[in-house]
Tab-separated table of C-alpha atoms in Angstrom:
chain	number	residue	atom	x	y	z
A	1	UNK	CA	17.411	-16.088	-0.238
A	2	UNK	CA	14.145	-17.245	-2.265
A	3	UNK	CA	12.153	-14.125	-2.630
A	4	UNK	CA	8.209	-14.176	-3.521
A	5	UNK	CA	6.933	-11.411	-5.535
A	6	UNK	CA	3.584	-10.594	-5.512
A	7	UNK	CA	2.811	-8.033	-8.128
A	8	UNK	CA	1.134	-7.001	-10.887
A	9	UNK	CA	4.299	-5.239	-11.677
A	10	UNK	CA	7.309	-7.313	-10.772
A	11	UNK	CA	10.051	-6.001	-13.123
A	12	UNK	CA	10.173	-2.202	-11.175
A	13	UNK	CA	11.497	-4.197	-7.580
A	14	UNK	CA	12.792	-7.366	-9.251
A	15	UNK	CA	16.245	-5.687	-10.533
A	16	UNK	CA	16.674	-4.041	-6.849
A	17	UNK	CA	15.981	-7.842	-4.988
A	18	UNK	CA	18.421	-9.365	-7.562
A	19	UNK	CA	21.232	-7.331	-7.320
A	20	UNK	CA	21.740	-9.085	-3.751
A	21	UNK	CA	21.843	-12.893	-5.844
A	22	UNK	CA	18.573	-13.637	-4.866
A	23	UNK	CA	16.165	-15.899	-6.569
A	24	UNK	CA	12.722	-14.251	-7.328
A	25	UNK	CA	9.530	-16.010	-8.346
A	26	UNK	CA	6.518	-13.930	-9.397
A	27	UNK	CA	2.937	-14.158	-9.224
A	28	UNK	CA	-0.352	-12.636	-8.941
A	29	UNK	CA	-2.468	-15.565	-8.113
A	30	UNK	CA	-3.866	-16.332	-4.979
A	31	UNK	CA	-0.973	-18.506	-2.818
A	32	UNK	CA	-0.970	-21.397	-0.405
A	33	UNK	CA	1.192	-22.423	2.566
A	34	UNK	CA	1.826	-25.721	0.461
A	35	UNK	CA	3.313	-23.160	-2.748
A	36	UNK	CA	5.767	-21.067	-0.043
A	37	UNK	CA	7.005	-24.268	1.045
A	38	UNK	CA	7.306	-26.355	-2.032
A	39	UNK	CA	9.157	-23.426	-3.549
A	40	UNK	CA	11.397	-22.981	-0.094
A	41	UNK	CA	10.431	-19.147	0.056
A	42	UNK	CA	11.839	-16.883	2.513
A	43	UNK	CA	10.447	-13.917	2.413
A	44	UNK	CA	7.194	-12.522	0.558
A	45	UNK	CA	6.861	-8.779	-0.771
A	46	UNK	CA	3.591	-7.864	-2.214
A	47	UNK	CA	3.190	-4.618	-4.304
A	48	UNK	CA	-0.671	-4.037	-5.495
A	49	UNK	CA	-1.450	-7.478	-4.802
A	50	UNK	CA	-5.459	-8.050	-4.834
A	51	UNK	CA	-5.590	-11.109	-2.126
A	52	UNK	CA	-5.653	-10.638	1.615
A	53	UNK	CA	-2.799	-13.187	3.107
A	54	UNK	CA	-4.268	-15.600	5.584
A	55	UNK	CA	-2.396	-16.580	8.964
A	56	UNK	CA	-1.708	-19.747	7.498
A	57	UNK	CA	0.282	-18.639	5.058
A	58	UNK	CA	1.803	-15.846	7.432
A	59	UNK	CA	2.793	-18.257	9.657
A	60	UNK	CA	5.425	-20.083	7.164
A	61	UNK	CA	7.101	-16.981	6.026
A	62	UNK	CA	7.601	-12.864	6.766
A	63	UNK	CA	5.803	-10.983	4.354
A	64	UNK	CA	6.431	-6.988	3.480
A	65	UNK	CA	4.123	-4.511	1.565
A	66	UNK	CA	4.799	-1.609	-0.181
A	67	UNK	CA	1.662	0.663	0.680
A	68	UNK	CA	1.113	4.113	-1.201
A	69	UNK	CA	-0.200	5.805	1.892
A	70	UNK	CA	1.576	7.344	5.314
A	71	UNK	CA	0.444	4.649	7.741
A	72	UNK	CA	-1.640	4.628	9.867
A	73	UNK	CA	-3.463	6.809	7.721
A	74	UNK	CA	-5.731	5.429	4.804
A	75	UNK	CA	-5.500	1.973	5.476
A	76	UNK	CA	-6.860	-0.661	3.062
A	77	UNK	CA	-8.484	0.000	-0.424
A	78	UNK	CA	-8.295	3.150	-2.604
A	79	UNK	CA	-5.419	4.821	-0.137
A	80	UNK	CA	-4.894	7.971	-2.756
A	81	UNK	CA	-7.718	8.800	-3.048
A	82	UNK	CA	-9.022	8.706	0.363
A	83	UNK	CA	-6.010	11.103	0.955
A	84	UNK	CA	-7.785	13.463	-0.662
A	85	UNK	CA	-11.078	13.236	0.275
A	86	UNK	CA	-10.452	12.724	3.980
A	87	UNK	CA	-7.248	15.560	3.530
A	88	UNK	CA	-4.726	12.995	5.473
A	89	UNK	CA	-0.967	13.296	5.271
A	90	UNK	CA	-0.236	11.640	1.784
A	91	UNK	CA	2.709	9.743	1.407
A	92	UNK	CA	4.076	5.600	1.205
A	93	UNK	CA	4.994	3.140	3.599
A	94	UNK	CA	6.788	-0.416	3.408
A	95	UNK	CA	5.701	-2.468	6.455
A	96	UNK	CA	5.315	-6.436	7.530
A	97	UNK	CA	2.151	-7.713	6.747
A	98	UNK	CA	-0.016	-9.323	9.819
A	99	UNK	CA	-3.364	-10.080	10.319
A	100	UNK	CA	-4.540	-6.872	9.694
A	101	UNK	CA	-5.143	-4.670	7.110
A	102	UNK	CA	-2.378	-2.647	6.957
A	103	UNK	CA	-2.060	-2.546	10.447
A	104	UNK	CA	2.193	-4.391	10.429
A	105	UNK	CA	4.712	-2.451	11.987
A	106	UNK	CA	6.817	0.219	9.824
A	107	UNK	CA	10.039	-0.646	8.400
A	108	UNK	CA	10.301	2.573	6.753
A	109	UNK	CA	7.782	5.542	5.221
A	110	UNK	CA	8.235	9.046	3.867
A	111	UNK	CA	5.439	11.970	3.056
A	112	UNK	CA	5.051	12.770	-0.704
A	113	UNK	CA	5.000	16.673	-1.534
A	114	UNK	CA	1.834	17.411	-3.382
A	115	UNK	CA	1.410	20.501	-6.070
A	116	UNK	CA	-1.714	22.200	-5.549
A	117	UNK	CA	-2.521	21.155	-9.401
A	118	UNK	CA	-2.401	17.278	-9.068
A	119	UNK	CA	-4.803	15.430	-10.636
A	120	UNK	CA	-5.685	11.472	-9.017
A	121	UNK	CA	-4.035	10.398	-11.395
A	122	UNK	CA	-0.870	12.704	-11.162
A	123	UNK	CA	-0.377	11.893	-7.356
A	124	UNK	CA	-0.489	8.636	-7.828
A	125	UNK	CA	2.220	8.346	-10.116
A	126	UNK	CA	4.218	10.215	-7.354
A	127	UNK	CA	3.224	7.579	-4.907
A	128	UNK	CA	4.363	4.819	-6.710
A	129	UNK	CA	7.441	6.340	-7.838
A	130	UNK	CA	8.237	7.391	-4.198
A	131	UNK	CA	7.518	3.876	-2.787
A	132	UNK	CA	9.762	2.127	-5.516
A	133	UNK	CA	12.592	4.659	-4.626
A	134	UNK	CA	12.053	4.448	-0.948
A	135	UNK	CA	11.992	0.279	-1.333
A	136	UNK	CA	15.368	0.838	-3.430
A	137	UNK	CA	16.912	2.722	-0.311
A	138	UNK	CA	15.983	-0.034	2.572
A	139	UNK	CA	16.396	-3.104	0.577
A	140	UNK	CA	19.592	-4.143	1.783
A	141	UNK	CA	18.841	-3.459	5.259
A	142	UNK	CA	15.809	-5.806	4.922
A	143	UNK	CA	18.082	-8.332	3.172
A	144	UNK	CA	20.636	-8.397	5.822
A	145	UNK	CA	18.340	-8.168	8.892
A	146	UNK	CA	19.181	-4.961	9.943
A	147	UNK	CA	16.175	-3.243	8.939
A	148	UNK	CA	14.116	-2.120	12.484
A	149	UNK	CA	10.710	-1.908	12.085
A	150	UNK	CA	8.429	0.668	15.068
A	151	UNK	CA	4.890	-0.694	15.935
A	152	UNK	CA	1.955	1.376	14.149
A	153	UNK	CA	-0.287	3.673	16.765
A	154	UNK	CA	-3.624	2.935	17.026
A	155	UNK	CA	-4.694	6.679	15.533
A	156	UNK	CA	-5.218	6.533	11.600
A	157	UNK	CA	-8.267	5.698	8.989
A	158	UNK	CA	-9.304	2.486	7.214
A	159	UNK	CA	-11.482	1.596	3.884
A	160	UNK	CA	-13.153	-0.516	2.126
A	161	UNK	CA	-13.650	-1.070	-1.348
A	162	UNK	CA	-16.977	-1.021	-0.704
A	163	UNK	CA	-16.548	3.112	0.137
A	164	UNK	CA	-15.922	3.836	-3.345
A	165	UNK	CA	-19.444	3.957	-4.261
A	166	UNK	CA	-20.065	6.987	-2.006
A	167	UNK	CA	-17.567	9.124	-4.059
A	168	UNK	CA	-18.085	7.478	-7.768
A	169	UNK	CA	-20.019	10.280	-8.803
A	170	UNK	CA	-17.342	12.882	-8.392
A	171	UNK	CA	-15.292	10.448	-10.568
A	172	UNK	CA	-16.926	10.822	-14.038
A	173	UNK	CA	-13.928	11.886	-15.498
A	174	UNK	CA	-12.035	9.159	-14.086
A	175	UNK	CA	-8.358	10.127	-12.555
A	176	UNK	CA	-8.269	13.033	-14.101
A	177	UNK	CA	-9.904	15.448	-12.054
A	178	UNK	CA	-8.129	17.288	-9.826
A	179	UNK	CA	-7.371	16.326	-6.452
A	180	UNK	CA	-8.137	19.552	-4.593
A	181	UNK	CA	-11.486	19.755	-6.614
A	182	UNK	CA	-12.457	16.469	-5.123
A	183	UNK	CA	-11.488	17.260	-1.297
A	184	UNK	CA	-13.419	20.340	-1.817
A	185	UNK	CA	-16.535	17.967	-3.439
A	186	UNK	CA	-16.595	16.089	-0.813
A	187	UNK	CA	-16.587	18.717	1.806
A	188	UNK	CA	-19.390	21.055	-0.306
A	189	UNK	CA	-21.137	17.804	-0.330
A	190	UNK	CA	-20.765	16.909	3.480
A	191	UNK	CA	-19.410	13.463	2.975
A	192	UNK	CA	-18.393	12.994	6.447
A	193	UNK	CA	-15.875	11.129	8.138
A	194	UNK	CA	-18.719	8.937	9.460
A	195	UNK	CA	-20.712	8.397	6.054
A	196	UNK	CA	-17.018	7.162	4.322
A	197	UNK	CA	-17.372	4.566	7.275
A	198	UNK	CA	-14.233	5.875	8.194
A	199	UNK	CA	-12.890	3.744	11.272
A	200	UNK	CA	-10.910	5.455	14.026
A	201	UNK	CA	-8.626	2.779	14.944
């Protein structure tokens, strides 16, 4: 199997896809339909790749993403933090990729215990390690067709990059405040479900 990895950081999956003999490419960049079949890929996986996957491209190959969030909640950009804010279930998820935004049906997720101490940047280091473990566990079912994936419900949130800016101020500090503090913020400072254009799906 030809395996596409679309990563910023390939080499914490790559050993895992490997150990079943098959070929991985890597990238970052942006990718065409002509690139998945010039290189004969089979199957894409993107972890923390920045570019949305058109239906032309979807339509030569199955693509899977590892998302750091408990689908169908926190959908789409900034998914730990948004966790927080909105107080969702906090977890990962590794799902096929369609049209939407994060919207593919679940191959597998988990929920991430959370210590009332965690900083941003503390629970998302537990995401990400969870979501590399939990991608260790189902690979081989996903490499030998046996993994069965459930559609998503319609319940859940989505957002945008774009909602950052409504909760940048609380971020001065950068990752390093902690979590609670900002659910709290944002509840002292009636950022509602509505201003975060929060989308009930």
């Amino acid at each position: 199997m030809n395996v596409l990895l679309l990563s910023p950081y390939p080499d914490r999956l790559r050993p895992v896809i490997e150990a079943t003999s098959c070929r991985v490419m890597v990238t970052e960049e942006k990718i065409s339909p002509e690139f998945l079949k010039d290189n004969k890929i089979d199957l894409g996986i993107s972890y923390g790749y920045r570019h949305i996957l058109k239906k032309d491209v979807l339509d030569v190959c199955p693509f899977i993403n590892l998302h750091i969030s408990y689908l169908p909640w926190n959908r789409g950009a900034d998914p730990n933090i948004w966790s927080w804010v909105d107080d969702t279930p906090k977890g990962v998820t590794i799902h096929y990729i369609d049209e939407g935004i994060d919207t593919g049906d679940i191959i597998a997720q988990r929920e991430t215990p959370m210590d009332k101490d965690e900083t941003l940047a503390t629970s998302y280091q537990k995401l990400q390690k969870d979501i590399e473990a939990l991608f260790g566990e189902v690979w081989l079912s996903i490499y030998e067709g046996r993994a069965e994936a459930r559609p998503q419900t319609r319940e859940g949130s989505l957002h945008y990059s774009r909602d950052r800016d409504l909760i940048q101020p609380f971020l001065k500090n950068g990752y390093d405040i902690r979590a609670c503090a900002l659910t709290e913020m944002a509840r002292v400072e009636n950022i509602s479900v509505k201003g975060l254009k929060y989308e009930k799906l």
